[in-house]
mmCIF file of C-alpha atoms in Angstrom:
data_model
loop_
_atom_site.group_PDB
_atom_site.id
_atom_site.type_symbol
_atom_site.label_atom_id
_atom_site.label_comp_id
_atom_site.label_asym_id
_atom_site.label_seq_id
_atom_site.Cartn_x
_atom_site.Cartn_y
_atom_site.Cartn_z
ATOM 1 C CA MET G 361 104.676 73.538 96.590
ATOM 2 C CA TYR G 362 101.101 73.691 95.250
ATOM 3 C CA SER G 363 100.699 73.747 91.481
ATOM 4 C CA PRO G 364 97.431 74.043 89.513
ATOM 5 C CA LYS G 365 96.118 70.991 87.796
ATOM 6 C CA PRO G 366 96.838 70.730 84.039
ATOM 7 C CA LEU G 367 93.206 71.522 83.190
ATOM 8 C CA ILE G 368 93.333 74.809 85.135
ATOM 9 C CA LYS G 369 96.630 75.685 83.437
ATOM 10 C CA ARG G 370 95.102 75.107 80.027
ATOM 11 C CA ILE G 371 92.068 77.242 80.900
ATOM 12 C CA CYS G 372 94.311 80.091 82.085
ATOM 13 C CA ARG G 373 96.525 79.908 79.023
ATOM 14 C CA GLY G 374 93.490 79.790 76.763
ATOM 15 C CA PHE G 375 91.924 82.827 78.461
ATOM 16 C CA LEU G 376 95.142 84.863 78.244
ATOM 17 C CA GLY G 377 95.740 83.778 74.650
ATOM 18 C CA GLN G 378 92.197 84.781 73.702
ATOM 19 C CA TYR G 379 92.604 88.127 75.491
ATOM 20 C CA PHE G 380 95.783 89.074 73.658
ATOM 21 C CA SER G 381 94.505 87.632 70.383
ATOM 22 C CA ASN G 382 91.417 89.823 70.533
ATOM 23 C CA ASN G 383 93.128 93.038 71.647
ATOM 24 C CA VAL G 384 96.415 93.390 69.770
ATOM 25 C CA LYS G 385 95.171 93.079 66.228
ATOM 26 C CA LYS G 386 94.309 96.275 64.395
ATOM 27 C CA ILE G 387 96.775 96.857 61.586
ATOM 28 C CA GLU G 388 97.972 100.295 60.539
ATOM 29 C CA ILE G 389 98.629 100.166 56.804
ATOM 30 C CA SER G 390 100.321 103.140 55.192
ATOM 31 C CA LYS G 391 102.703 101.349 52.807
ATOM 32 C CA ALA G 392 101.931 98.185 50.866
ATOM 33 C CA LEU G 393 104.252 96.111 48.697
ATOM 34 C CA VAL G 394 102.320 94.278 45.978
ATOM 35 C CA VAL G 395 104.231 91.249 44.697
ATOM 36 C CA SER G 396 103.180 90.535 41.145
ATOM 37 C CA LYS G 397 102.752 87.110 39.625
ATOM 38 C CA LEU G 398 105.097 86.192 36.778
ATOM 39 C CA SER G 399 102.662 85.220 34.016
ATOM 40 C CA ARG G 400 103.567 82.592 31.423
ATOM 41 C CA TYR G 401 103.604 85.328 28.783
ATOM 42 C CA GLU G 402 106.100 87.399 30.831
ATOM 43 C CA TYR G 403 108.215 84.303 31.435
ATOM 44 C CA GLU G 404 108.410 83.548 27.717
ATOM 45 C CA ARG G 405 109.045 87.199 26.836
ATOM 46 C CA LYS G 406 111.901 87.363 29.342
ATOM 47 C CA LYS G 407 113.494 84.260 27.835
ATOM 48 C CA HIS G 408 113.439 85.851 24.390
ATOM 49 C CA GLU G 409 113.896 89.523 25.226
ATOM 50 C CA GLU G 410 116.316 89.967 22.307
ATOM 51 C CA LEU G 411 113.446 89.404 19.823
ATOM 52 C CA THR G 412 111.089 92.062 18.536
ATOM 53 C CA ASP G 413 107.393 91.623 19.325
ATOM 54 C CA GLN G 414 106.724 90.337 15.827
ATOM 55 C CA GLU G 415 109.617 87.862 15.988
ATOM 56 C CA PHE G 416 108.520 86.710 19.430
ATOM 57 C CA GLU G 417 104.925 86.094 18.367
ATOM 58 C CA LYS G 418 106.116 84.245 15.276
ATOM 59 C CA LEU G 419 108.317 82.004 17.438
ATOM 60 C CA LEU G 420 105.390 81.078 19.696
ATOM 61 C CA ARG G 421 103.046 80.392 16.791
ATOM 62 C CA ASN G 422 105.625 78.244 14.991
ATOM 63 C CA ARG G 423 106.031 75.986 17.997
ATOM 64 C CA GLY G 424 102.267 75.632 18.416
ATOM 65 C CA THR G 425 101.691 77.860 21.443
ATOM 66 C CA ASP G 426 98.188 79.307 21.797
ATOM 67 C CA LEU G 427 99.204 82.972 21.850
ATOM 68 C CA VAL G 428 95.621 84.207 22.244
ATOM 69 C CA LYS G 429 95.173 82.107 25.381
ATOM 70 C CA LEU G 430 98.567 83.166 26.712
ATOM 71 C CA LEU G 431 97.727 86.856 26.305
ATOM 72 C CA HIS G 432 94.217 86.409 27.710
ATOM 73 C CA PHE G 433 95.435 85.092 31.061
ATOM 74 C CA HIS G 434 98.312 87.577 31.157
ATOM 75 C CA ASN G 435 95.905 90.485 30.682
ATOM 76 C CA LEU G 436 93.469 88.994 33.193
ATOM 77 C CA HIS G 437 96.168 88.981 35.849
ATOM 78 C CA LYS G 438 97.425 92.477 34.998
ATOM 79 C CA LYS G 439 93.909 93.903 35.264
ATOM 80 C CA PHE G 440 93.506 92.287 38.672
ATOM 81 C CA GLU G 441 96.890 93.609 39.809
ATOM 82 C CA GLU G 442 95.830 97.101 38.721
ATOM 83 C CA LYS G 443 92.551 96.687 40.591
ATOM 84 C CA VAL G 444 94.391 95.785 43.819
ATOM 85 C CA SER G 445 96.749 98.766 43.457
ATOM 86 C CA ASN G 446 93.959 101.231 42.665
ATOM 87 C CA THR G 447 91.873 99.991 45.597
ATOM 88 C CA LEU G 448 94.759 100.411 48.012
ATOM 89 C CA MET G 449 95.598 103.898 46.714
ATOM 90 C CA SER G 450 91.952 104.958 46.960
ATOM 91 C CA MET G 451 92.166 104.053 50.659
ATOM 92 C CA GLY G 452 95.149 106.364 51.141
ATOM 93 C CA ILE G 453 97.772 103.610 51.094
ATOM 94 C CA ASP G 454 101.112 104.116 49.350
ATOM 95 C CA VAL G 455 101.663 101.235 46.894
ATOM 96 C CA LYS G 456 104.738 99.769 45.230
ATOM 97 C CA VAL G 457 104.446 96.909 42.733
ATOM 98 C CA VAL G 458 107.383 94.518 42.367
ATOM 99 C CA ASN G 459 108.126 91.134 40.829
ATOM 100 C CA ARG G 460 110.817 88.503 41.248
ATOM 101 C CA PHE G 461 113.264 90.595 39.225
ATOM 102 C CA ASN G 462 113.174 93.938 41.010
ATOM 103 C CA CYS G 463 112.210 93.146 44.578
ATOM 104 C CA THR G 464 114.834 94.018 47.188
ATOM 105 C CA GLY G 465 115.167 93.608 50.914
ATOM 106 C CA ASP G 466 114.845 97.372 51.390
ATOM 107 C CA LYS G 467 111.450 97.433 49.682
ATOM 108 C CA VAL G 468 110.248 94.597 51.881
ATOM 109 C CA ASP G 469 111.503 96.301 55.044
ATOM 110 C CA GLN G 470 109.802 99.597 54.192
ATOM 111 C CA ALA G 471 106.342 98.062 53.690
ATOM 112 C CA ASP G 472 103.749 97.526 56.427
ATOM 113 C CA ILE G 473 102.229 94.606 54.540
ATOM 114 C CA ILE G 474 103.273 92.290 51.709
ATOM 115 C CA ILE G 475 100.464 91.506 49.252
ATOM 116 C CA PRO G 476 101.113 88.775 46.675
ATOM 117 C CA THR G 477 98.650 88.871 43.764
ATOM 118 C CA GLY G 478 98.473 85.616 41.860
ATOM 119 C CA GLY G 479 98.197 82.114 43.259
ATOM 120 C CA ASP G 480 100.093 79.897 45.681
ATOM 121 C CA GLY G 481 103.315 80.182 43.672
ATOM 122 C CA THR G 482 103.294 83.957 44.001
ATOM 123 C CA PHE G 483 102.500 83.635 47.708
ATOM 124 C CA LEU G 484 105.521 81.341 48.176
ATOM 125 C CA LEU G 485 107.696 83.871 46.352
ATOM 126 C CA ALA G 486 106.482 86.668 48.644
ATOM 127 C CA ALA G 487 106.968 84.497 51.736
ATOM 128 C CA SER G 488 110.586 83.832 50.730
ATOM 129 C CA MET G 489 111.261 87.580 51.081
ATOM 130 C CA VAL G 490 110.303 87.600 54.768
ATOM 131 C CA MET G 491 112.691 86.021 57.274
ATOM 132 C CA ASP G 492 110.922 86.753 60.579
ATOM 133 C CA ASN G 493 107.442 86.481 62.100
ATOM 134 C CA LYS G 494 106.764 90.240 62.222
ATOM 135 C CA LYS G 495 105.913 91.222 58.634
ATOM 136 C CA LEU G 496 102.340 90.430 57.544
ATOM 137 C CA VAL G 497 101.767 88.598 54.248
ATOM 138 C CA VAL G 498 98.216 88.546 52.819
ATOM 139 C CA GLY G 499 97.515 87.170 49.344
ATOM 140 C CA PHE G 500 94.784 87.732 46.755
ATOM 141 C CA ASN G 501 93.965 85.082 44.156
ATOM 142 C CA SER G 502 94.029 86.803 40.754
ATOM 143 C CA ASP G 503 92.283 83.942 38.916
ATOM 144 C CA PRO G 504 90.010 82.053 41.332
ATOM 145 C CA ASN G 505 88.278 80.245 38.452
ATOM 146 C CA ARG G 506 91.459 78.366 37.529
ATOM 147 C CA SER G 507 93.413 78.364 40.788
ATOM 148 C CA GLU G 508 92.624 77.010 44.253
ATOM 149 C CA GLY G 509 94.939 79.486 45.981
ATOM 150 C CA TYR G 510 95.022 77.678 49.337
ATOM 151 C CA LEU G 511 97.444 80.257 50.750
ATOM 152 C CA CYS G 512 95.458 83.289 49.597
ATOM 153 C CA LEU G 513 92.383 84.839 51.181
ATOM 154 C CA PRO G 514 89.080 83.107 50.367
ATOM 155 C CA LYS G 515 88.073 83.509 46.737
ATOM 156 C CA ARG G 516 85.229 85.919 47.446
ATOM 157 C CA TYR G 517 87.768 88.584 48.436
ATOM 158 C CA SER G 518 89.133 88.597 44.900
ATOM 159 C CA THR G 519 86.060 90.699 44.108
ATOM 160 C CA ASN G 520 85.918 92.410 47.528
ATOM 161 C CA ILE G 521 89.445 93.757 47.949
ATOM 162 C CA GLN G 522 88.465 96.850 49.934
ATOM 163 C CA GLU G 523 86.416 94.792 52.382
ATOM 164 C CA ALA G 524 89.445 92.581 53.051
ATOM 165 C CA ILE G 525 91.723 95.557 53.739
ATOM 166 C CA GLU G 526 89.102 97.160 55.996
ATOM 167 C CA ARG G 527 88.839 93.946 58.014
ATOM 168 C CA LEU G 528 92.598 94.056 58.550
ATOM 169 C CA GLN G 529 92.439 97.687 59.642
ATOM 170 C CA GLU G 530 89.530 97.002 61.999
ATOM 171 C CA GLY G 531 91.054 93.863 63.525
ATOM 172 C CA LYS G 532 88.313 91.540 62.257
ATOM 173 C CA PHE G 533 90.560 88.545 61.707
ATOM 174 C CA GLU G 534 92.548 85.861 63.492
ATOM 175 C CA TRP G 535 96.334 85.633 63.419
ATOM 176 C CA LEU G 536 97.777 82.538 61.757
ATOM 177 C CA LEU G 537 101.514 82.028 62.255
ATOM 178 C CA ARG G 538 102.414 79.449 59.632
ATOM 179 C CA SER G 539 105.330 77.240 60.642
ATOM 180 C CA ARG G 540 108.371 77.187 58.370
ATOM 181 C CA ILE G 541 111.321 74.793 58.203
ATOM 182 C CA ARG G 542 114.789 76.106 58.961
ATOM 183 C CA THR G 543 117.499 74.107 57.170
ATOM 184 C CA THR G 544 121.120 73.970 58.301
ATOM 185 C CA LEU G 545 123.692 72.353 56.021
ATOM 186 C CA VAL G 546 126.954 70.755 57.069
ATOM 187 C CA VAL G 547 129.209 70.640 53.993
ATOM 188 C CA SER G 548 132.841 69.873 53.217
ATOM 189 C CA ASP G 549 133.038 72.451 50.426
ATOM 190 C CA ASP G 550 131.503 75.937 50.455
ATOM 191 C CA ASP G 551 130.743 75.559 46.732
ATOM 192 C CA ASN G 552 127.896 73.305 47.858
ATOM 193 C CA LEU G 553 126.234 76.367 49.401
ATOM 194 C CA VAL G 554 125.807 78.162 46.070
ATOM 195 C CA PRO G 555 122.057 78.242 45.277
ATOM 196 C CA SER G 556 120.595 77.149 41.975
ATOM 197 C CA PHE G 557 117.218 78.564 40.958
ATOM 198 C CA LEU G 558 114.606 76.434 39.247
ATOM 199 C CA HIS G 559 113.819 79.136 36.700
ATOM 200 C CA GLU G 560 116.181 79.589 33.779
ATOM 201 C CA PHE G 561 117.051 83.241 34.327
ATOM 202 C CA ASP G 562 116.822 83.527 38.097
ATOM 203 C CA SER G 563 120.537 83.084 38.674
ATOM 204 C CA ASP G 564 121.178 86.467 37.092
ATOM 205 C CA SER G 565 118.227 88.345 38.479
ATOM 206 C CA ASN G 566 117.202 86.998 41.866
ATOM 207 C CA THR G 567 117.975 90.079 43.914
ATOM 208 C CA ILE G 568 115.878 88.766 46.807
ATOM 209 C CA PHE G 569 118.175 85.873 47.594
ATOM 210 C CA LYS G 570 121.396 87.754 46.857
ATOM 211 C CA SER G 571 120.524 90.320 49.522
ATOM 212 C CA LYS G 572 120.625 87.586 52.182
ATOM 213 C CA ALA G 573 123.670 85.871 53.592
ATOM 214 C CA ILE G 574 124.167 82.311 54.826
ATOM 215 C CA ARG G 575 124.679 82.410 58.581
ATOM 216 C CA LYS G 576 127.735 80.421 59.566
ATOM 217 C CA ASN G 577 128.414 78.806 62.929
ATOM 218 C CA GLY G 578 131.524 76.697 62.569
ATOM 219 C CA ARG G 579 130.608 73.721 60.398
ATOM 220 C CA TYR G 580 126.939 74.722 60.418
ATOM 221 C CA ASN G 581 125.475 76.879 57.635
ATOM 222 C CA ILE G 582 121.932 78.183 58.144
ATOM 223 C CA LEU G 583 120.320 78.690 54.747
ATOM 224 C CA PRO G 584 118.816 82.159 54.157
ATOM 225 C CA VAL G 585 115.547 80.703 52.919
ATOM 226 C CA LEU G 586 112.758 79.147 54.992
ATOM 227 C CA ALA G 587 110.445 76.438 53.680
ATOM 228 C CA LEU G 588 106.767 77.323 53.938
ATOM 229 C CA ASN G 589 105.687 74.155 52.108
ATOM 230 C CA GLU G 590 108.454 71.563 52.091
ATOM 231 C CA VAL G 591 112.103 70.599 51.752
ATOM 232 C CA PHE G 592 112.938 67.771 49.336
ATOM 233 C CA VAL G 593 116.200 65.835 49.149
ATOM 234 C CA GLY G 594 117.119 63.246 46.545
ATOM 235 C CA GLU G 595 118.906 62.467 43.299
ATOM 236 C CA LYS G 596 118.302 64.957 40.479
ATOM 237 C CA LEU G 597 117.674 62.112 38.041
ATOM 238 C CA SER G 598 114.427 60.608 39.301
ATOM 239 C CA ALA G 599 115.241 57.159 37.898
ATOM 240 C CA ARG G 600 118.365 56.935 40.076
ATOM 241 C CA VAL G 601 118.016 55.497 43.599
ATOM 242 C CA SER G 602 118.720 57.963 46.428
ATOM 243 C CA HIS G 603 120.996 56.566 49.164
ATOM 244 C CA LEU G 604 120.326 58.472 52.395
ATOM 245 C CA GLN G 605 120.801 58.180 56.146
ATOM 246 C CA MET G 606 118.084 59.503 58.438
ATOM 247 C CA ARG G 607 117.797 60.338 62.141
ATOM 248 C CA LEU G 608 114.644 61.553 63.880
ATOM 249 C CA ASN G 609 114.186 63.673 67.024
ATOM 250 C CA GLY G 610 117.852 63.669 68.028
ATOM 251 C CA SER G 611 118.237 59.888 67.925
ATOM 252 C CA MET G 612 121.824 58.620 67.848
ATOM 253 C CA GLU G 613 120.889 55.774 65.492
ATOM 254 C CA ASN G 614 121.109 56.279 61.733
ATOM 255 C CA THR G 615 118.731 54.447 59.422
ATOM 256 C CA ASN G 616 120.168 53.680 55.981
ATOM 257 C CA ILE G 617 117.565 54.153 53.274
ATOM 258 C CA LYS G 618 117.224 53.482 49.549
ATOM 259 C CA CYS G 619 114.330 55.415 48.033
ATOM 260 C CA SER G 620 113.273 58.061 45.493
ATOM 261 C CA GLY G 621 113.983 60.926 47.888
ATOM 262 C CA ILE G 622 112.526 62.332 51.105
ATOM 263 C CA CYS G 623 109.943 65.115 51.368
ATOM 264 C CA VAL G 624 109.776 67.006 54.683
ATOM 265 C CA SER G 625 106.587 69.063 54.946
ATOM 266 C CA THR G 626 105.016 71.741 57.134
ATOM 267 C CA GLY G 627 101.328 71.807 57.976
ATOM 268 C CA THR G 628 100.908 74.414 55.237
ATOM 269 C CA GLY G 629 102.603 72.078 52.761
ATOM 270 C CA SER G 630 100.506 69.105 53.865
ATOM 271 C CA THR G 631 97.845 70.150 51.327
ATOM 272 C CA SER G 632 100.453 70.232 48.567
ATOM 273 C CA TRP G 633 103.197 67.746 47.567
ATOM 274 C CA HIS G 634 102.896 65.854 50.861
ATOM 275 C CA SER G 635 99.258 65.122 50.058
ATOM 276 C CA SER G 636 99.978 64.219 46.431
ATOM 277 C CA ILE G 637 102.652 61.689 47.403
ATOM 278 C CA ASN G 638 100.573 59.984 50.085
ATOM 279 C CA ARG G 639 96.986 60.245 48.879
ATOM 280 C CA LEU G 640 95.074 57.011 48.355
ATOM 281 C CA PRO G 641 93.107 56.842 45.074
ATOM 282 C CA VAL G 642 89.544 55.525 45.100
ATOM 283 C CA GLN G 643 90.685 52.793 42.713
ATOM 284 C CA SER G 644 93.191 51.431 45.266
ATOM 285 C CA VAL G 645 90.588 51.394 48.055
ATOM 286 C CA ALA G 646 88.096 49.663 45.772
ATOM 287 C CA GLU G 647 90.640 46.969 44.935
ATOM 288 C CA LEU G 648 91.336 46.377 48.638
ATOM 289 C CA LEU G 649 87.615 46.051 49.335
ATOM 290 C CA ARG G 650 87.281 43.603 46.453
ATOM 291 C CA LEU G 651 89.894 41.363 48.090
ATOM 292 C CA ILE G 652 87.685 40.972 51.161
ATOM 293 C CA ASP G 653 84.473 40.537 49.154
ATOM 294 C CA ILE G 654 82.996 43.959 49.899
ATOM 295 C CA ASN G 655 81.181 46.021 47.277
ATOM 296 C CA SER G 656 84.006 47.718 45.361
ATOM 297 C CA ALA G 657 82.069 50.253 43.295
ATOM 298 C CA GLU G 658 83.933 53.507 42.556
ATOM 299 C CA ARG G 659 80.949 55.817 42.118
ATOM 300 C CA LYS G 660 80.699 59.133 43.944
ATOM 301 C CA ASP G 661 78.794 57.879 47.014
ATOM 302 C CA SER G 662 80.435 54.434 47.253
ATOM 303 C CA LEU G 663 82.215 53.063 50.314
ATOM 304 C CA ALA G 664 85.525 53.192 48.448
ATOM 305 C CA THR G 665 85.081 56.909 47.736
ATOM 306 C CA VAL G 666 84.094 57.697 51.329
ATOM 307 C CA LEU G 667 87.053 55.783 52.805
ATOM 308 C CA SER G 668 89.472 57.328 50.323
ATOM 309 C CA ASP G 669 88.227 60.808 51.194
ATOM 310 C CA ILE G 670 88.536 60.197 54.955
ATOM 311 C CA TYR G 671 92.079 58.872 54.574
ATOM 312 C CA ASN G 672 93.223 61.697 52.296
ATOM 313 C CA LYS G 673 91.842 64.359 54.635
ATOM 314 C CA SER G 674 93.711 62.738 57.535
ATOM 315 C CA LEU G 675 97.003 63.536 55.773
ATOM 316 C CA ILE G 676 96.500 67.261 56.353
ATOM 317 C CA PHE G 677 97.677 68.838 59.618
ATOM 318 C CA PRO G 678 97.455 72.437 60.938
ATOM 319 C CA PRO G 679 99.675 75.105 59.308
ATOM 320 C CA ASP G 680 100.857 76.351 62.718
ATOM 321 C CA ASP G 681 101.822 72.869 63.927
ATOM 322 C CA GLN G 682 105.358 72.725 65.358
ATOM 323 C CA LYS G 683 106.048 69.276 63.938
ATOM 324 C CA MET G 684 107.165 68.286 60.448
ATOM 325 C CA GLY G 685 105.670 65.508 58.390
ATOM 326 C CA TYR G 686 108.188 63.391 56.480
ATOM 327 C CA THR G 687 107.571 61.017 53.587
ATOM 328 C CA ILE G 688 110.116 58.545 52.213
ATOM 329 C CA ARG G 689 109.182 58.199 48.562
ATOM 330 C CA ASP G 690 109.190 54.659 47.159
ATOM 331 C CA LEU G 691 111.001 53.222 50.160
ATOM 332 C CA ILE G 692 112.821 50.051 49.110
ATOM 333 C CA SER G 693 111.934 47.372 51.657
ATOM 334 C CA ALA G 694 113.840 44.235 50.702
ATOM 335 C CA GLY G 695 116.466 42.093 52.402
ATOM 336 C CA VAL G 696 118.730 44.492 54.297
ATOM 337 C CA TRP G 697 116.836 47.718 53.430
ATOM 338 C CA PRO G 698 116.085 49.832 55.372
ATOM 339 C CA GLN G 699 118.890 49.164 57.805
ATOM 340 C CA PRO G 700 118.069 48.815 60.632
ATOM 341 C CA LYS G 701 114.488 47.787 60.026
ATOM 342 C CA GLY G 702 111.525 49.527 61.567
ATOM 343 C CA ILE G 703 111.393 53.041 60.144
ATOM 344 C CA LYS G 704 107.998 54.031 58.786
ATOM 345 C CA SER G 705 107.733 55.438 55.288
ATOM 346 C CA ARG G 706 105.680 58.330 56.677
ATOM 347 C CA GLY G 707 105.588 60.009 60.077
ATOM 348 C CA PHE G 708 106.148 63.152 62.153
ATOM 349 C CA ALA G 709 109.185 64.596 63.888
ATOM 350 C CA SER G 710 110.319 67.772 65.625
ATOM 351 C CA LYS G 711 113.891 67.424 64.341
ATOM 352 C CA ILE G 712 115.115 65.619 61.251
ATOM 353 C CA GLU G 713 118.690 64.948 60.185
ATOM 354 C CA ILE G 714 119.438 63.529 56.733
ATOM 355 C CA LYS G 715 122.915 62.597 55.483
ATOM 356 C CA SER G 716 123.558 62.096 51.794
ATOM 357 C CA ASN G 717 125.297 59.129 50.230
ATOM 358 C CA CYS G 718 124.081 60.257 46.826
ATOM 359 C CA PHE G 719 125.878 60.760 43.520
ATOM 360 C CA ASP G 720 124.242 63.855 42.010
ATOM 361 C CA ALA G 721 121.571 65.027 44.440
ATOM 362 C CA CYS G 722 119.939 68.268 45.489
ATOM 363 C CA LEU G 723 118.090 69.807 48.408
ATOM 364 C CA VAL G 724 115.151 71.887 47.158
ATOM 365 C CA VAL G 725 113.243 74.452 49.217
ATOM 366 C CA ASP G 726 109.608 75.106 48.196
ATOM 367 C CA GLY G 727 110.288 73.978 44.639
ATOM 368 C CA GLY G 728 112.250 77.150 43.936
ATOM 369 C CA VAL G 729 115.798 77.129 45.336
ATOM 370 C CA SER G 730 118.157 74.155 45.106
ATOM 371 C CA PHE G 731 121.465 73.308 46.824
ATOM 372 C CA CYS G 732 123.941 70.541 46.090
ATOM 373 C CA PHE G 733 123.332 67.537 48.365
ATOM 374 C CA ASN G 734 125.972 64.958 47.483
ATOM 375 C CA ASP G 735 127.843 62.322 49.483
ATOM 376 C CA GLY G 736 128.765 63.463 53.002
ATOM 377 C CA THR G 737 126.491 66.517 53.136
ATOM 378 C CA ILE G 738 124.197 66.695 56.182
ATOM 379 C CA ALA G 739 120.896 68.587 56.395
ATOM 380 C CA LEU G 740 119.411 69.494 59.779
ATOM 381 C CA MET G 741 115.742 70.529 59.711
ATOM 382 C CA GLU G 742 113.684 72.054 62.506
ATOM 383 C CA ILE G 743 110.791 74.433 63.151
ATOM 384 C CA LEU G 744 111.339 77.464 65.390
ATOM 385 C CA PRO G 745 108.641 79.974 66.471
ATOM 386 C CA GLU G 746 110.706 82.976 65.344
ATOM 387 C CA ASP G 747 110.776 81.603 61.785
ATOM 388 C CA SER G 748 106.974 81.555 61.413
ATOM 389 C CA LEU G 749 105.231 83.496 58.650
ATOM 390 C CA ARG G 750 102.624 85.968 59.907
ATOM 391 C CA THR G 751 99.341 85.601 58.016
ATOM 392 C CA VAL G 752 95.629 85.951 58.847
ATOM 393 C CA THR G 753 92.367 84.077 58.530
ATOM 394 C CA PHE G 754 88.874 85.549 58.223
ATOM 395 C CA ARG G 755 85.900 83.968 59.946
ATOM 396 C CA ASP G 756 83.160 84.509 57.383
#
């Protein structure tokens, strides 16, 4: 039977993809859910809600906190949040403003679009509310002078909110389906499936997570939270060695590892912790050059700076990539470790299985939700198209 050559197939797929990309895009927005950033002032006030305002301010001053600065950035964010809400309402859009304490699954379901206002942390919070690839999430950076906001719209839209919404309504954007990691745990005790939140008061107030249920399939427990940035496994006490077993891409061979934990990243997360762990400082490149008698200056336009920049940029991969990047932190390579030899401290995989031989370890999703990950627990990680997060990019 005749079959087209691969090149022709790619051309056809590209043409069809471009056709559908350019024609099914205009977004009807009648209801928007604005997810508010939790400012440091609000965080502190929540911790000490039993105090009067005077007692609270006295507490902060006595411990040396700059209350003026705290209030300044709190008010800056609140003014921006109000600006986003007023802009949307002036365009005939019904608006609800929520935060991590009062957001529910019903509110998410009723909205046409989820709009986090803050920085990347707020965007991650909003993304954790969405468990499919249908609901659109578009973020605005409330303080572009202090925050990069990689996940938000470009900084210029922080002062052009209406233009951004109009571009969505007119279809002047490109879809970006950001890959997310689905984690399945195999545990001997269901108590290991109880989440712990990395904010002091979340355990009592995280209505978002409580509205979701762990999906069970025999021994397999699919966690009701998807990782947009990364999944980390390792001992809670960073000074303690993490004993782990690792298998990649369905391999039947386990590799025994001693390290400081393993970080499994998406393309979105490759600009975050993944990059911080693996980046090569200019100083290190300069020292390597010095060993081979090459000019080792560390100034802005030096060879060391150029090489460091090229290497660090190579760590980043596309946010819609279907592979995961893994990093074994501080891999101990001595004598019998790793066992068997040969595993790289950093690489890519489509499926990752990690078994714990740890004492007091955790599995942390996007730096926000933690699960017990002690001896015998197995984590299966994979990326599936239906778990993607629907976002957009603007071609300015």
